[in-house]
Coordinates of C-alpha atoms in Angstrom, one line a residue:
M18 CA 104.8 114.5 70.1
L19 CA 101.5 113.6 71.9
E20 CA 102.9 110.2 72.7
R21 CA 106.0 111.6 74.2
M22 CA 104.0 114.1 76.2
G23 CA 101.7 111.3 77.4
E24 CA 104.7 109.3 78.6
K25 CA 106.1 112.3 80.6
E26 CA 102.7 112.8 82.3
M27 CA 102.3 109.2 83.3
W28 CA 104.1 109.9 86.6
F29 CA 100.9 111.8 87.7
V30 CA 98.8 108.7 86.9
F31 CA 101.2 106.5 88.9
A32 CA 101.2 108.8 91.8
V33 CA 97.4 108.9 92.0
A34 CA 97.2 105.2 91.6
A35 CA 99.7 104.7 94.5
A36 CA 97.7 107.1 96.6
T37 CA 94.6 105.0 95.9
C38 CA 96.4 101.8 97.0
F39 CA 97.7 103.4 100.1
G40 CA 94.2 104.8 100.7
F41 CA 92.7 101.3 100.6
R42 CA 95.5 100.2 102.9
G43 CA 94.5 103.0 105.3
V44 CA 90.9 101.8 105.3
L45 CA 92.0 98.3 106.1
Y46 CA 94.2 99.5 108.9
H47 CA 91.3 101.6 110.2
W48 CA 89.0 98.6 110.2
T49 CA 91.6 96.4 111.8
A50 CA 92.3 98.9 114.6
Q51 CA 88.8 98.3 115.9
R52 CA 89.6 94.6 116.5
P53 CA 91.6 92.8 119.3
I54 CA 94.7 92.3 117.2
D55 CA 98.5 92.2 117.7
R56 CA 99.7 95.1 115.6
N57 CA 103.3 93.9 115.4
L58 CA 102.2 90.6 114.0
L59 CA 99.8 92.3 111.6
L60 CA 102.7 94.5 110.3
L61 CA 104.9 91.4 110.1
G62 CA 102.3 89.9 107.8
V63 CA 102.2 93.1 105.7
Y64 CA 105.9 93.2 105.1
L65 CA 106.2 89.4 104.7
S66 CA 103.5 89.6 102.0
G67 CA 105.5 92.3 100.2
T68 CA 108.7 90.2 100.4
I69 CA 107.1 87.1 98.9
I70 CA 105.2 89.0 96.1
T71 CA 108.2 91.1 95.0
L72 CA 110.6 88.2 95.1
C73 CA 108.2 86.0 93.1
I74 CA 107.7 88.7 90.5
N75 CA 111.4 89.2 90.1
I76 CA 112.0 85.5 89.6
F77 CA 110.0 85.8 86.4
I78 CA 111.2 89.2 85.1
Q79 CA 114.8 88.8 86.3
Q80 CA 115.7 92.4 87.2
P81 CA 119.4 92.6 88.2
W82 CA 120.5 92.7 91.8
S83 CA 122.9 95.6 91.7
K84 CA 124.7 97.2 94.6
G85 CA 122.1 99.9 94.6
V86 CA 119.4 97.5 95.9
W87 CA 120.9 97.8 99.4
I88 CA 119.3 101.2 99.8
G89 CA 116.3 98.9 100.4
V90 CA 117.7 98.2 103.9
F91 CA 117.5 101.9 104.7
M92 CA 113.9 102.1 103.2
G93 CA 112.9 99.1 105.4
L94 CA 114.5 100.6 108.5
S95 CA 112.9 104.1 107.9
S96 CA 109.5 102.6 107.2
F97 CA 109.7 100.4 110.3
M98 CA 110.8 103.4 112.4
A99 CA 107.9 105.5 111.0
N100 CA 105.3 102.9 111.8
A101 CA 106.7 102.1 115.2
S102 CA 106.9 105.8 116.1
M103 CA 103.4 106.4 114.9
Y104 CA 101.9 103.6 117.0
R105 CA 104.1 104.6 120.0
G106 CA 102.8 108.1 119.7
Y107 CA 99.2 107.0 119.6
A108 CA 99.9 104.9 122.7
V109 CA 101.5 107.5 124.9
G110 CA 100.4 110.9 123.5
K111 CA 97.5 112.7 122.0
A112 CA 96.3 111.1 118.8
S113 CA 95.6 114.5 117.3
I114 CA 99.2 115.5 117.6
V115 CA 100.6 112.4 116.0
A116 CA 97.9 112.5 113.2
L117 CA 98.9 116.1 112.5
F118 CA 102.5 115.1 111.8
T119 CA 101.6 112.2 109.6
G120 CA 100.4 114.8 107.0
L121 CA 103.8 116.6 107.0
P122 CA 106.3 114.2 105.3
P123 CA 105.9 116.1 102.0
L124 CA 107.4 119.2 103.6
V125 CA 110.4 117.1 104.7
V126 CA 110.7 115.7 101.2
V127 CA 110.6 119.1 99.5
V128 CA 113.4 120.5 101.8
I129 CA 115.7 117.4 101.3
A130 CA 115.1 117.3 97.6
Y131 CA 116.1 120.9 97.2
F132 CA 119.4 120.3 99.0
L133 CA 120.2 116.9 97.5
W134 CA 119.1 117.3 93.9
N135 CA 118.5 121.0 93.6
E136 CA 114.8 120.4 92.9
A137 CA 113.0 123.7 93.1
L138 CA 109.3 124.2 92.6
S139 CA 107.9 126.9 90.3
T140 CA 105.7 129.6 91.8
W141 CA 102.5 127.8 90.7
Q142 CA 103.8 124.4 91.9
M143 CA 104.8 125.8 95.3
S144 CA 101.4 127.5 95.6
A145 CA 99.6 124.3 94.8
F146 CA 101.9 122.3 97.1
I147 CA 101.1 124.7 100.0
I148 CA 97.4 124.4 99.2
V149 CA 97.6 120.6 99.3
L150 CA 99.6 120.7 102.6
I151 CA 97.1 123.0 104.2
G152 CA 94.3 120.8 103.1
L153 CA 96.0 117.7 104.6
L154 CA 96.5 119.6 107.8
L155 CA 92.9 120.6 108.0
I156 CA 91.8 117.0 107.5
K157 CA 94.3 115.7 110.1
Y158 CA 93.9 118.6 112.6
S159 CA 91.7 117.9 115.6
H160 CA 89.9 120.4 117.8
D161 CA 91.5 118.9 120.9
F162 CA 95.0 119.9 119.7
K163 CA 96.5 122.4 122.1
L164 CA 100.0 123.8 122.2
D165 CA 100.2 123.4 125.9
Q166 CA 99.5 119.6 125.7
L167 CA 102.3 118.4 123.5
K168 CA 102.7 114.9 125.0
G169 CA 103.9 112.6 122.3
I170 CA 105.1 115.3 120.0
Q171 CA 108.5 113.7 119.8
W172 CA 106.9 110.5 118.3
G173 CA 105.0 112.7 115.9
I174 CA 108.1 114.4 114.7
L175 CA 109.9 111.0 114.3
T176 CA 106.9 109.7 112.3
M177 CA 107.1 112.7 110.0
L178 CA 110.8 112.5 109.5
F179 CA 111.0 108.8 108.8
F180 CA 108.0 108.7 106.4
G181 CA 109.7 111.6 104.6
F182 CA 113.1 109.7 104.6
T183 CA 111.3 106.7 103.0
D184 CA 110.1 108.8 100.1
V185 CA 113.5 110.4 99.6
A186 CA 115.1 107.0 99.6
V187 CA 112.7 105.8 96.9
K188 CA 113.7 108.8 94.8
Q189 CA 117.4 108.2 95.4
A190 CA 116.9 104.6 94.3
T191 CA 115.4 105.7 91.0
I192 CA 118.3 108.2 90.5
I193 CA 121.0 105.5 90.9
G194 CA 119.0 103.2 88.6
A195 CA 118.4 100.4 91.2
S196 CA 115.9 97.8 90.0
T197 CA 112.4 98.2 91.5
F198 CA 111.6 94.6 92.5
P199 CA 115.0 93.6 94.0
I200 CA 115.1 96.9 96.1
L201 CA 111.5 96.3 97.3
T202 CA 112.3 92.7 98.2
V203 CA 115.2 94.0 100.4
M204 CA 113.0 96.7 101.9
F205 CA 110.2 94.4 102.8
A206 CA 112.6 91.7 104.0
T207 CA 114.2 94.2 106.3
G208 CA 110.8 95.4 107.6
S209 CA 109.8 91.7 108.1
L210 CA 112.9 91.0 110.2
L211 CA 112.4 94.1 112.3
F212 CA 108.7 93.6 113.0
G213 CA 109.3 89.9 113.5
T214 CA 111.9 90.7 116.1
L215 CA 109.7 93.2 117.9
W216 CA 106.8 90.8 117.9
T217 CA 109.0 88.0 119.3
I218 CA 110.3 90.2 122.1
N219 CA 106.8 91.4 123.0
N220 CA 105.5 87.9 122.8
A221 CA 108.2 86.6 125.2
K222 CA 107.1 89.1 127.8
R223 CA 103.5 88.0 127.8
P224 CA 103.9 84.9 130.0
S225 CA 105.2 87.0 132.9
M226 CA 102.4 89.5 132.3
Q227 CA 99.8 86.8 132.4
S228 CA 101.2 85.4 135.6
Q229 CA 100.4 88.7 137.3
V230 CA 96.7 88.3 136.6
K231 CA 96.4 84.5 137.1
N232 CA 94.1 85.1 140.1
Q233 CA 91.4 86.8 138.0
N234 CA 88.0 85.3 138.4
E235 CA 86.8 82.6 135.9
A236 CA 84.4 85.0 134.1
N237 CA 87.2 87.3 133.2
R238 CA 89.4 84.5 132.0
H239 CA 86.7 83.2 129.7
S240 CA 86.1 86.7 128.4
N241 CA 89.8 87.3 127.7
A242 CA 90.0 83.9 126.0
E243 CA 87.2 84.7 123.7
L244 CA 88.7 88.1 122.9
H245 CA 92.1 86.6 122.0
N246 CA 90.8 83.5 120.2
S247 CA 88.8 85.7 117.8
W248 CA 92.1 86.8 116.3
T249 CA 94.6 83.9 116.4
K250 CA 98.2 84.3 115.4
K251 CA 97.5 82.5 112.2
K252 CA 94.5 84.7 111.4
T253 CA 96.3 87.9 112.3
L254 CA 99.4 87.0 110.2
G255 CA 97.1 86.0 107.3
W256 CA 95.1 89.2 107.4
G257 CA 98.3 91.2 107.5
M258 CA 99.5 89.4 104.4
F259 CA 96.2 90.3 102.7
V260 CA 96.5 94.0 103.7
G261 CA 100.1 93.8 102.4
I262 CA 98.8 93.4 98.8
T263 CA 97.6 97.0 98.8
N264 CA 100.9 98.1 100.3
V265 CA 103.2 96.3 97.8
V266 CA 101.1 97.4 94.8
G267 CA 101.3 101.0 96.1
M268 CA 105.1 100.7 96.5
I269 CA 105.5 99.3 93.0
L270 CA 103.4 102.2 91.5
I271 CA 105.3 104.8 93.5
F272 CA 108.6 104.0 91.8
P273 CA 107.8 105.2 88.3
A274 CA 106.0 108.2 89.9
F275 CA 109.2 109.3 91.7
R276 CA 111.3 108.4 88.7
E277 CA 109.6 110.9 86.3
G278 CA 108.0 113.3 88.7
I279 CA 109.2 116.1 91.0
T280 CA 109.9 114.5 94.4
G281 CA 107.9 116.9 96.6
I282 CA 104.9 117.0 94.3
V283 CA 104.7 113.2 94.1
S284 CA 105.0 112.9 97.9
A285 CA 102.2 115.4 98.3
I286 CA 99.9 113.5 95.9
V287 CA 100.6 110.2 97.6
A288 CA 99.8 111.8 101.0
M289 CA 96.3 112.3 99.7
N290 CA 95.6 108.7 100.5
V291 CA 94.1 110.0 103.8
A292 CA 91.1 111.2 101.7
F293 CA 90.1 107.6 101.2
V294 CA 89.9 107.0 104.9
I295 CA 87.8 110.1 105.4
L296 CA 85.4 108.9 102.6
Y297 CA 85.3 105.5 104.1
A298 CA 84.4 106.9 107.5
R299 CA 81.7 109.1 106.0
F300 CA 79.9 106.7 103.8
Y301 CA 80.6 103.3 105.4
L302 CA 80.8 104.2 109.1
K303 CA 78.3 107.0 108.7
E304 CA 80.5 109.5 110.5
N305 CA 79.6 113.2 110.1
W306 CA 82.0 115.5 108.3
S307 CA 83.0 118.6 110.1
K308 CA 83.4 121.9 108.1
R309 CA 87.1 121.6 108.7
E310 CA 87.3 118.2 107.1
V311 CA 85.2 119.3 104.1
S312 CA 87.3 122.4 103.6
G313 CA 90.5 120.3 103.9
L314 CA 89.3 117.9 101.2
I315 CA 88.2 120.6 98.9
M316 CA 91.5 122.5 99.3
A317 CA 93.6 119.3 98.8
F318 CA 91.8 118.3 95.6
I319 CA 92.1 121.9 94.2
G320 CA 95.8 121.8 95.0
I321 CA 96.2 118.4 93.2
L322 CA 94.4 119.9 90.2
V323 CA 96.6 122.9 90.1
L324 CA 99.7 120.6 90.5
R325 CA 98.5 118.6 87.5
L326 CA 98.1 121.7 85.4
A327 CA 101.3 123.3 86.6
S328 CA 103.5 120.3 86.1

């Protein structure tokens, strides 16, 4: 009886472990964002790493390539769209608005799971889910967020939707019994193709852009050369592949979590990965915590504890 109960509760352990991996990924993304780096090439490396790792693992364990693995194409596309929308939003809109929406995918997941699979939360589970969601919003919310300055909100909404769609697709893959490693290989290969295409297009535009500034003085040219040479294409791709290890491990762990757990709850727990970035900023970067962030962390952790007890 105890063994059976333990197996049923393992989804929670997998969800927390996945959140931890994605948290480390977030820390590495945060660190990388401070460097002069090509984000598309970096993300190509992340997805290429996932493709190679999952393909190699499956060569040894020989999971079947059923028709269901093609849902990985949708997962790769939605993941690509989520990341592309997020970065586009940060580029053209207010960062606080986009960041706010990156905490809302669990809400999308709960709604879709209810209509697709009739997954309803109990009163305690719903209360805990709301507590976690409020905690995440408090962490993400910025004081400069104003309703009359919603530039970039469309990209924030797309980010929320596509991150939510990715979680729903993972759950659907577990329902139809698709093998974990083949479907992840297809997902990462699709993402690699899309980010590789985007990087190639952007890279092709650079010569014309460089010709517009060819008359800059020598000092500026040397300065720019040093800036770009510090992160060569090879180094950027290699770093992306290293970061991709945390991403692929997180995706591997998220499958058993979604397979056994309630979709919306798993999504909410995994979204707690933002806490690791906050902790990194506080203890490594020595950033001060606001009362809002502290309150958000406390509420989120209380919500996770209640979810654990109520599930």
